[in-house]
Every structure is written in structure tokens, then in C-alpha cells.
Coordinates of C-alpha atoms in Angstrom, one line a residue:
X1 CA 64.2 59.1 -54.2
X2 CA 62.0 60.0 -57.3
X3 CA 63.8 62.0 -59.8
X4 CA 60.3 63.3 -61.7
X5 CA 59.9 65.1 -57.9
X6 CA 61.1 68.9 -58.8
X7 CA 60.1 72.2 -57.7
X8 CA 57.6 72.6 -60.5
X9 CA 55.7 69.3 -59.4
X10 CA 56.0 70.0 -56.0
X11 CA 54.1 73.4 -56.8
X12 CA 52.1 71.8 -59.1
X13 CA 50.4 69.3 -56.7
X14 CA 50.5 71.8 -54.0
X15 CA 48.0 74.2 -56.2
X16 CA 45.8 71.0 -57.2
X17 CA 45.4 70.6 -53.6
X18 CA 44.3 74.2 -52.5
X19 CA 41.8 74.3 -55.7
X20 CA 40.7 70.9 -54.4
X21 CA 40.6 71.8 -50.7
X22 CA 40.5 75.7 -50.5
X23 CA 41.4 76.6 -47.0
X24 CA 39.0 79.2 -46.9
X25 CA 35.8 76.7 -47.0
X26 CA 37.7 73.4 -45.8
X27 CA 37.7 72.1 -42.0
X28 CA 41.2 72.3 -40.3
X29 CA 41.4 68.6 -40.1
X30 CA 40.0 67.7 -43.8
X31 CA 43.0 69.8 -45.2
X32 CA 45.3 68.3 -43.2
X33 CA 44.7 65.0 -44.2
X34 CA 43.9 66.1 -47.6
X35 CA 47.5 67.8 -47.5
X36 CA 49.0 64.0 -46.3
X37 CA 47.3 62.0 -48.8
X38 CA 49.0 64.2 -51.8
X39 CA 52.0 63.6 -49.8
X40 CA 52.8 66.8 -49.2
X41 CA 53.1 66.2 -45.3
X42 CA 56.9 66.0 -45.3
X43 CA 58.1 65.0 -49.0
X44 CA 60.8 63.4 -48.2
X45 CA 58.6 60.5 -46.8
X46 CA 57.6 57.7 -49.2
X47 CA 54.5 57.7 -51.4
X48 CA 51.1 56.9 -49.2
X49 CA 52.7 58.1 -46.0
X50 CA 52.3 61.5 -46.3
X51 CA 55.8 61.6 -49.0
X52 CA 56.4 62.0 -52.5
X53 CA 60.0 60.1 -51.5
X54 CA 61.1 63.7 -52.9
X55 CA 64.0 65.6 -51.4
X56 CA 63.4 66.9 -48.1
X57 CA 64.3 70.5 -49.4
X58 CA 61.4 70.6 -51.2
X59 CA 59.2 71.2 -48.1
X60 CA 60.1 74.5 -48.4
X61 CA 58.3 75.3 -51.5
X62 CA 55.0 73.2 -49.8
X63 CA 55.1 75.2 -47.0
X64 CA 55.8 79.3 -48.7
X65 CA 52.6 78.3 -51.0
X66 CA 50.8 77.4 -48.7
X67 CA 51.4 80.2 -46.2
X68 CA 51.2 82.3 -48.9
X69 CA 47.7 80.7 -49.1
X70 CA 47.0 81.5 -46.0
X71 CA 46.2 77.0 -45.2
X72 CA 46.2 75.8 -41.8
X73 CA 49.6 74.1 -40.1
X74 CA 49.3 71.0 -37.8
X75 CA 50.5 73.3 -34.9
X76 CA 54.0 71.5 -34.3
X77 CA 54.9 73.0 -31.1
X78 CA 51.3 70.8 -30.3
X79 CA 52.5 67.6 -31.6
X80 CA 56.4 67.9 -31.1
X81 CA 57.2 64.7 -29.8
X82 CA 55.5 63.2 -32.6
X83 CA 56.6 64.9 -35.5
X84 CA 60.0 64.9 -34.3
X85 CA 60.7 61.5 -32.5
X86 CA 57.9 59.1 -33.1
X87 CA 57.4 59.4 -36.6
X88 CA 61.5 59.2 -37.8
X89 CA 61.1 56.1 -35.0
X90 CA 58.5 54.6 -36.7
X91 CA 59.6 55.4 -40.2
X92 CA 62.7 53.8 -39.6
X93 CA 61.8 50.8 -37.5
X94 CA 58.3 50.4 -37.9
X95 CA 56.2 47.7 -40.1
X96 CA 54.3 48.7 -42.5
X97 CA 51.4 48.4 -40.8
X98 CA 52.5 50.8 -37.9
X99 CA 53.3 53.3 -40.2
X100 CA 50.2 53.1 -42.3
X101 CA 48.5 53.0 -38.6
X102 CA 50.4 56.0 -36.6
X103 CA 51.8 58.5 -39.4
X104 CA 49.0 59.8 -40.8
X105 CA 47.1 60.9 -37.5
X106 CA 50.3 61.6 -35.8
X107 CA 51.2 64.2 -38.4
X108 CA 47.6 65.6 -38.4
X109 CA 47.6 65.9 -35.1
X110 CA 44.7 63.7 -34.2
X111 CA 46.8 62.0 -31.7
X112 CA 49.4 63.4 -29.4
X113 CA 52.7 61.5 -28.9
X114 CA 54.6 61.5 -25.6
X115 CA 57.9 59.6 -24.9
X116 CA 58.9 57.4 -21.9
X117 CA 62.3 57.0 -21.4
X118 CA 63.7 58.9 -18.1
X119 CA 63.7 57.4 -15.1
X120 CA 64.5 58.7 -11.5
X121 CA 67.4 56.3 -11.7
X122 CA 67.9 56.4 -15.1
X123 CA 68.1 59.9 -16.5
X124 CA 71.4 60.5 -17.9
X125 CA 72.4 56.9 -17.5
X126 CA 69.5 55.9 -19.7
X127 CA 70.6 52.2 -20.2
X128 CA 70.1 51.9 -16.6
X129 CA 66.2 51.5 -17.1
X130 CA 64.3 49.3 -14.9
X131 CA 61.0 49.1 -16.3
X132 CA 60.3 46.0 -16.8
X133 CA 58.3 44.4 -20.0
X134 CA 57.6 40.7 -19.6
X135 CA 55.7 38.8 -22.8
X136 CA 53.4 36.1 -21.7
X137 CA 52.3 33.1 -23.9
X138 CA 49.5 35.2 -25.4
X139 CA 52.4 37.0 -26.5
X140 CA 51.5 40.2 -25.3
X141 CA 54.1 41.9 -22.9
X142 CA 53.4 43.8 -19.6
X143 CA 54.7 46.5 -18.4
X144 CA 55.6 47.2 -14.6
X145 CA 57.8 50.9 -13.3
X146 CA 58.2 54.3 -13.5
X147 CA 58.9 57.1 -15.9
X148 CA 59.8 60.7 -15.3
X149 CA 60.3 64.3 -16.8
X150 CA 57.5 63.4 -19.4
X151 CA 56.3 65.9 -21.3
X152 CA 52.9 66.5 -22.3
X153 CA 52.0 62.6 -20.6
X154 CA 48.4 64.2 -19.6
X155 CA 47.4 64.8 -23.8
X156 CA 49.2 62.1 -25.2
X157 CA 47.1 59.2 -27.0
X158 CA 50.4 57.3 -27.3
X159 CA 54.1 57.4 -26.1
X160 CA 57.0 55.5 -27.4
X161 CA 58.3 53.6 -24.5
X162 CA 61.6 51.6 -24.0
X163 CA 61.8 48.7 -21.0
X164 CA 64.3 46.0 -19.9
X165 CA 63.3 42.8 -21.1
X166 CA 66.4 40.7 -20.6
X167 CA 67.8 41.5 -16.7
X168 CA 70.4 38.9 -17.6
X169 CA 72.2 40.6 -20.5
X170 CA 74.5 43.8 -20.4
X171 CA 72.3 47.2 -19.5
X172 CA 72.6 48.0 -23.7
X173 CA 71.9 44.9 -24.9
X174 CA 68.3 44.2 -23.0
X175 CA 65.9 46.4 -23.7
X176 CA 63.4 46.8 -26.4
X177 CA 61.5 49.5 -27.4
X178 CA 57.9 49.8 -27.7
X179 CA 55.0 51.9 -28.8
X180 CA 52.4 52.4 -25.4
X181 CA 48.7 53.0 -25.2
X182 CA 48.3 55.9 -22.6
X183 CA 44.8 54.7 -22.0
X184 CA 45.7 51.7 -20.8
X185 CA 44.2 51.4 -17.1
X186 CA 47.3 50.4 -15.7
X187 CA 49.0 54.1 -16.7
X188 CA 48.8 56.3 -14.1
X189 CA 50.3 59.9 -15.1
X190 CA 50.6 62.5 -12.1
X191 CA 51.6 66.3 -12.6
X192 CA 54.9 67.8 -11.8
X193 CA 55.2 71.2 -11.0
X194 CA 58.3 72.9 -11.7
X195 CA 59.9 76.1 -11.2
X196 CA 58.1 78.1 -13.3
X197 CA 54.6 77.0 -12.0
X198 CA 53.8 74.8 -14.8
X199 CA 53.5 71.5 -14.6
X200 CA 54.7 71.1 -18.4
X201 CA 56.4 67.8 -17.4
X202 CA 55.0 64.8 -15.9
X203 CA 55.5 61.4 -13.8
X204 CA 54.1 58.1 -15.4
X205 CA 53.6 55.2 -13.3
X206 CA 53.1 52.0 -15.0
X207 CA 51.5 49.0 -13.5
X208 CA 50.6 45.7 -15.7
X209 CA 50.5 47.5 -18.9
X210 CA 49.2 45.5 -21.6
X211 CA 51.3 45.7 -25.1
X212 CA 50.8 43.5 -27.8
X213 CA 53.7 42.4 -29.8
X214 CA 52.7 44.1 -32.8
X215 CA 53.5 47.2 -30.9
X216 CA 57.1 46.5 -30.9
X217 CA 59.4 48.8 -32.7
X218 CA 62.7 46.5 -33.8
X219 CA 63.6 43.3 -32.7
X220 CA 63.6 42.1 -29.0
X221 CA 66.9 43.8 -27.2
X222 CA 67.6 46.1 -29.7
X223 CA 65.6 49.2 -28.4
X224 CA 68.7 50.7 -27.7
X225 CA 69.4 51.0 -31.2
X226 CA 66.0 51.9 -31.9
X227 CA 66.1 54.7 -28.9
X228 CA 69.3 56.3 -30.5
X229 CA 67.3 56.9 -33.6
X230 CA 64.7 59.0 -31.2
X231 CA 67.5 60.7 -29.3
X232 CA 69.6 61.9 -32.4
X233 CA 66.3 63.2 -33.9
X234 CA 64.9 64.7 -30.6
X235 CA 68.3 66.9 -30.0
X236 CA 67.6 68.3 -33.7
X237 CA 64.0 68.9 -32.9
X238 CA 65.4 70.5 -30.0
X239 CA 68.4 72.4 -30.9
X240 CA 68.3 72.8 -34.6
X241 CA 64.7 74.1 -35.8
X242 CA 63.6 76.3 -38.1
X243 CA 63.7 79.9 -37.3
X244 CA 63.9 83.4 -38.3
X245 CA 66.4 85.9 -37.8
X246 CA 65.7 87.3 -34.5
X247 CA 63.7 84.0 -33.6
X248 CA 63.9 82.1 -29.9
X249 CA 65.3 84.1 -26.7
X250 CA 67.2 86.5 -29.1
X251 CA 64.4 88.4 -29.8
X252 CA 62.7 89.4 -26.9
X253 CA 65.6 90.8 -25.2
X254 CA 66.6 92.4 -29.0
X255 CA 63.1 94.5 -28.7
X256 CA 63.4 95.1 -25.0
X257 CA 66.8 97.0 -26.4
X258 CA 65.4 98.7 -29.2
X259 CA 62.6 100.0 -27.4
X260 CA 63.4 100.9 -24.2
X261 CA 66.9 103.4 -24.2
X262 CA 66.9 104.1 -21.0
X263 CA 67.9 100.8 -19.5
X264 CA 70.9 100.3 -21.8
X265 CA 74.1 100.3 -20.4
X266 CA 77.6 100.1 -22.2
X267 CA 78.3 96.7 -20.1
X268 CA 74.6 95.4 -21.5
X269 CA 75.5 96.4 -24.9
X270 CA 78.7 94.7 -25.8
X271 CA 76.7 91.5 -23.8
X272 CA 73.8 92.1 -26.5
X273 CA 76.1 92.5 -29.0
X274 CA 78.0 89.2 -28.8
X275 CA 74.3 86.9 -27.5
X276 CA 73.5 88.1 -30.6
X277 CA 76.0 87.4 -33.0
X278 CA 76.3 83.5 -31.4
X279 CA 72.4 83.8 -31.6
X280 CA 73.0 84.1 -35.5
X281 CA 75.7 81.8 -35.4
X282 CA 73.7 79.3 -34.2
X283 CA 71.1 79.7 -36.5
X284 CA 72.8 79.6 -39.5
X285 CA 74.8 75.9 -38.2
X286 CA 71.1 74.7 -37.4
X287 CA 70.3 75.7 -41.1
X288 CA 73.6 74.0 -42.7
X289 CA 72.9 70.9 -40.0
X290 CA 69.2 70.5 -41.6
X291 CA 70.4 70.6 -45.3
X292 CA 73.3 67.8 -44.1
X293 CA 69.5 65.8 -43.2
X294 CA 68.8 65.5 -46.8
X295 CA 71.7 63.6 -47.2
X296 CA 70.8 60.9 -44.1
X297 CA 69.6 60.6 -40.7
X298 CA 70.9 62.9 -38.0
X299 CA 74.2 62.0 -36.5
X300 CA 76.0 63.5 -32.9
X301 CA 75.8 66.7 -34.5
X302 CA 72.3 67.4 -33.1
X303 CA 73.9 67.7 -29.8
X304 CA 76.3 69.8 -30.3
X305 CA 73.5 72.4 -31.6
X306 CA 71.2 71.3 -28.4
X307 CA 74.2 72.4 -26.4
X308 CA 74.7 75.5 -28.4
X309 CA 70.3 76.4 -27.6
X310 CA 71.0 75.2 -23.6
X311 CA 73.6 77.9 -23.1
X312 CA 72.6 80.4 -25.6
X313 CA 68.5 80.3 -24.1
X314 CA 70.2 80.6 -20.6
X315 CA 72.9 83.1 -21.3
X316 CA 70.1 85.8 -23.5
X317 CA 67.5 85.2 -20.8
X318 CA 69.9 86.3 -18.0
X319 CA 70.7 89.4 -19.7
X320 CA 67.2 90.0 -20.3
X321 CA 66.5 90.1 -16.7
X322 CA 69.3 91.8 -15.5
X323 CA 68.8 94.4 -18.2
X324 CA 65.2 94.7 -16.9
X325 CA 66.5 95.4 -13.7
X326 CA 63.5 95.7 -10.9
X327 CA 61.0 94.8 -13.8
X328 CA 62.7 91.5 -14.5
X329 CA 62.2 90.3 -10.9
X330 CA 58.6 90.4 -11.5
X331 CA 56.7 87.3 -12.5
X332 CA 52.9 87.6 -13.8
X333 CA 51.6 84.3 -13.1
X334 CA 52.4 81.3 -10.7
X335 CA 49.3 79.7 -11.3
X336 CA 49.5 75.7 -11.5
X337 CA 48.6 75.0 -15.3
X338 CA 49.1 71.9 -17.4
X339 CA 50.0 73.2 -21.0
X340 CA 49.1 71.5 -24.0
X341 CA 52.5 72.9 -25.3
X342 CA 56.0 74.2 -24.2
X343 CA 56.6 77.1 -25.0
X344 CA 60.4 78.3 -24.5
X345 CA 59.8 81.8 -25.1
X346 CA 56.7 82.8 -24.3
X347 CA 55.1 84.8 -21.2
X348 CA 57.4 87.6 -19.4
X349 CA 61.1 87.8 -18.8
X350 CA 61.2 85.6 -15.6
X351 CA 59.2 82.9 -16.9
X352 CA 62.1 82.8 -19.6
X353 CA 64.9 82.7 -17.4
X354 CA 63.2 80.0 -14.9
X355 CA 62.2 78.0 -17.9
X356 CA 65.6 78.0 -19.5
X357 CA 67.4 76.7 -16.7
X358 CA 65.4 72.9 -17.4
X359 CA 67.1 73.7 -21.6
X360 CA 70.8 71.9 -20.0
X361 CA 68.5 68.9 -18.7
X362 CA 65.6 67.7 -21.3
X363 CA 66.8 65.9 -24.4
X364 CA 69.9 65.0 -22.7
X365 CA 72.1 67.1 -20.1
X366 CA 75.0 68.9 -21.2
X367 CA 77.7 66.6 -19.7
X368 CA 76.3 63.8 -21.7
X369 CA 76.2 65.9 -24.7
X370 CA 79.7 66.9 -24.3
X371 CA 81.1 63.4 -23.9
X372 CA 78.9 62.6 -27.1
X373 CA 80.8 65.8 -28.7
X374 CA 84.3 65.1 -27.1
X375 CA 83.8 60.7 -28.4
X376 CA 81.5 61.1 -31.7
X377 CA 82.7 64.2 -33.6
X378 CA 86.0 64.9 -32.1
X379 CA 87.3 61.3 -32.3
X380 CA 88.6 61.6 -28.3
X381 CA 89.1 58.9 -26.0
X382 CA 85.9 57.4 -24.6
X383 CA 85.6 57.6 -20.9
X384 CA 86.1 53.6 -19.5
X385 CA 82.5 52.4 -18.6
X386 CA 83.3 49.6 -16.4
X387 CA 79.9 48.0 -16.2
X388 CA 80.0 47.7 -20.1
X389 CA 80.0 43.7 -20.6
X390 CA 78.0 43.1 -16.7
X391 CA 74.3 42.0 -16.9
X392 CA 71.9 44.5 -15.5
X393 CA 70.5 42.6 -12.4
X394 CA 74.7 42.0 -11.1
X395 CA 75.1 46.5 -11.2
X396 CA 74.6 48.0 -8.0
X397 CA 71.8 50.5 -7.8

């Protein structure tokens, strides 16, 4: 980390880019990249990949002059998956060339990122992946199976991808991970519509996909410790992002209160009043958890936050229909969409509380959480996993 990287420089280079590249006059995309090659992407990267190898609490002065500026963002909620798990991926297992490659339009948002892990038999049991990757002479590997619960498959330009390329060893021990063209002819990605009409999430068929080696992320049958570099980063993402006081289900139901006296009940407000305070709570942990980041990579605290957002998200919602009452049965649209985004909070009261109930599922269900909880941070016992040190073709299935 650079010690010449303050406050003052970061400010500095942040006003040399707006006088180079006012937002005013510049395209979207030419100040985005702009704002990468200065490195003022996310600092805490290394020099030429969109850092100043600066401390990553420095971001925060980039981002208030530039708001303050009124410059575009790379709409995150857009490009999640890739600002959140891809890129720390890459950055942490990638070769120089893939980083030089992916980063930059990645964080731009030039290229959406979607992430193939879940299986229908392998969604909490993740190691018990069956997609198969086989490398030919040529070198190149091809992929053969399916993934499910994929998020945003039907934009995505690439997906980071992990398949089973050693049947013979232990379920952990053979798998690798890789990075996946989604244009590949052989990907096939259908629609899945859930309860909330959407069909946010995705099934991904895969059938003599053609990697090359080169888009391997870590050594062969070690993508599981490649993947747990994704998951810990993806239950941050999740569970632990920025936001405002009042920010996330909190505030809906917080204005619905405010402004509407004659639904409140004395039941309705000592439930508002204790939502909110674990709203806060929660907010406040996500803040300490991301200044712990600047210290290292994110450990198994992430998932205690994720399960903190699951329970919170379904808890406030529920109260925010019930308080409702007749008006929270209501639901304004069931038409079959497939968003470019997910959007947790947005739309009426019932899409909230329908969407919320997938928040104890994605990124990892809340029983896996809690055993990570109960084994990683609380030092307990670990469950006994008797198929530990058995090759993955002898399991049953």
C-alpha cells in the first residue's frame, strides 16, 4: 500500500479528473473509464487496475466529490455480481492478463457478470456439483450440466463458473473454477419465474462448452478455494452494503408510519420500534465489518450480517403488510418481466414481502450460515461430514 496515497491526493486526482472529463460534457462511459484509468475505481486496487493500491477508506472521499459533482456511477445494483464477486475473484486468483482483460469493463459496466454455482442437486451442498469440465489435448476444457437460481444469466457477457474435473477425488478437492463465455452456443439460459412474477433468476443449461485454459481461475482442483473467495465476498455484497440511515426495508414501512396515523396500533408500534432499532444495529455492524475489510479479505463474518439482512428484510416486510392491513394484500403487477436488476425494496408492499422470503436462500441459506457462524466465529464443534475423504463418483445421489 502506497504511503504518498492520503486524502489530499486522493482529492487532488479526483479534481484533475473532473477538469479533465467534466461530467457535464463527457459521455457516461468515457468518464467511467476515464475515472478507472486514474485509478479511482476502487483505490484500494493496484495501480493500472482501476487502484492507487491506497487504503480502501479512501473511496469515500472519491465518491462525496464526485457526487458532490454531480458525475455518473457505474449503476452497481446493474453489475453486482461483478463488482462484488468476480472482480475480488479475479483480483485474487487471476493472471495478470485476466485482470488487465475483465476489471476494467467489468467495473465500467460494459460487461455484465453472472455466477454459476447452484445446482438442483447442489445448492446448499455446493461441493456436490456435477458439472462436469473435461480438458482435451487442445487443452481447452468442455463443459457438460446444469446450473440453477442464476441471477441475471439473460444480460450476462460472462459468469464465473465452478465444475468437477476430478470424479475420482473427495467432492472438495475436484473441482476447479472457471471464468465462462455466456455466448457460447452450447449455453442455453431459460427464465424462471418466481413468486413475485419476476423471473429475476434463471436456469443455465450447459452442453459442450468450450473453455480455454487461460480462462481458468487457480490451479486445477482448487476452485473450491477459489469459490470461498466469491462466497465470503458475495455474503458482504449481500448483507453488509452501504447504506443510509433508514436505507433497505426499514424505510418504507418507517414512512408508511410517519405518514399514515391512522393505521398505527400500540402492538404495530413497539414491533416498529424494535425492527428499527436491530435495523440500525445492523447497519452500524455492516459499517464496522467494512472498515475490518481494510485490514484483509472478508472472513465468516459476512454471513453472520447476511443472516442478520434475511431475517431483518423478512421480519420489516411482514409488519409492513400487516400494518397495511387490506392495502397490503394488494399487489400492482404480476406481469412476467426479466429485470436487468434486483431490486430488494422496490415496487409495493407485497412485492417486498414475496421477494424477501428468497433473502434466507440466495447467497447461502440460513442453516448453512449458522453452521458457518456456530464452526468459524464461535469456535463450536463442527457437524461430522461423513463423505469428507470419499471420491465424488462412490457418494450416493
Amino acid at each position: 500500500m502506497s504511503p504518498a496515497v492520503d486524502a489530499t491526493e486522493v482529492r487532488r486526482r479526483t479534481h484533475e479528473l473532473l477538469a479533465a472529463h467534466p461530467p457535464a460534457t463527457t459521455g457516461r462511459t468515457d468518464f467511467l473509464k476515464a475515472r478507472f484509468d486514474a485509478g479511482l475505481a476502487w483505490v484500494h486496487y493496484p495501480e493500472g487496475l482501476g487502484g492507487l493500491d491506497a487504503p480502501r477508506s479512501l473511496q469515500q472521499v472519491v465518491d462525496a466529490e464526485l457526487a458532490a459533482a454531480d458525475a455518473p456511477d457505474n449503476d452497481p445494483r446493474r453489475i453486482g455480481i461483478g463488482l462484488g464477486m468476480a472482480a475480488p475473484t479475479i483480483l485474487g486468483f487471476g493472471t495478470d492478463e485476466q485482470k488487465r482483460r475483465f476489471l476494467r469493463p467489468l467495473w465500467v459496466g460494459e460487461e455484465v457478470w453472472c455466477q454459476l454455482f447452484s445446482e438442483p442437486g447442489a445448492g446448499s451442498d455446493l461441493a456436490a456439483l456435477a458439472t462436469r469440465a473435461v480438458q482435451g489435448e487442445d487443452g481447452h476444457w468442455t463443459v457438460d450440466g446444469q446450473k440453477v437460481w442464476t441471477s441475471s444469466a439473460h444480460v450476462a457477457r460472462w459468469a464465473i463458473l465452478i465444475a468437477r474435473t476430478d470424479p475420482d477425488l473427495p467432492k472438495h478437492r475436484g473441482i476447479s473454477y472457471f471464468i465462462c463465455d455466456m455466448t457460447d452456443p452450447g449455453v442455453d439460459v431459460r427464465p424462471l419465474r418466481q413468486i413475485t412474477g419476476e423471473a429475476e433468476f434463471n436456469e443455465v443449461f450447459l452442453s459442450g462448452v468450450r473453455l480455454p485454459d487461460s480462462h481458468r481461475l487457480g490451479p486445477v482442483g482448487e476452485g473450491w478455494k477459489v469459490a470461498q473467495t466469491t462466497l465470503m465476498n458475495e455474503r458482504v455484497s449481500i448483507g453488509g452494503s452501504r447504506i443510509p440511515r433508514e436505507g433497505g426495508m426499514i424505510g418504507p414501512v418507517s414512512t408508511t408510519w410517519r405518514e399514515r396515523p391512522d393505521l398505527r396500533t400500540h402492538d404495530t408500534h413497539q414491533r416498529l420500534l424494535t425492527l428499527w432499532v436491530e435495523a440500525e444495529v445492523a447497519r452500524l455492524t455492516g459499517e464496522r465489518l467494512r472498515q475490518q475489510l481494510v485490514a484483509g479479505q472478508p472472513g465468516p463474518e459476512g454471513s453472520g450480517m447476511k443472516l442478520a439482512f434475511a431475517r431483518l428484510n423478512q421480519e420489516i416486510s411482514g409488519l409492513e403488510v400487516e400494518l397495511l392491513g387490506d392495502e397490503g394484500l394488494l399487489y400492482g403487477d404480476w406481469t412476467m418481466v426479466r429485470p436487468e436488476l434486483v431490486d430488494f425494496t422496490g415496487r409495493d408492499a407485497g412485492y417486498r414481502y414475496l421477494r424477501s422470503k428468497g433473502n434466507s436462500i440466495e447467497g447461502g441459506t440460513s442453516e448453512v450460515l449458522l453452521n458457518i457462524v456456530a464452526e468459524r466465529v464461535l469456535g463450536l464443534p463442527a457437524e461430522p461430514r461423513n463423505d469428507k475423504d470419499v471420491a465424488w463418483k462412490d457418494l450416493s445421489r
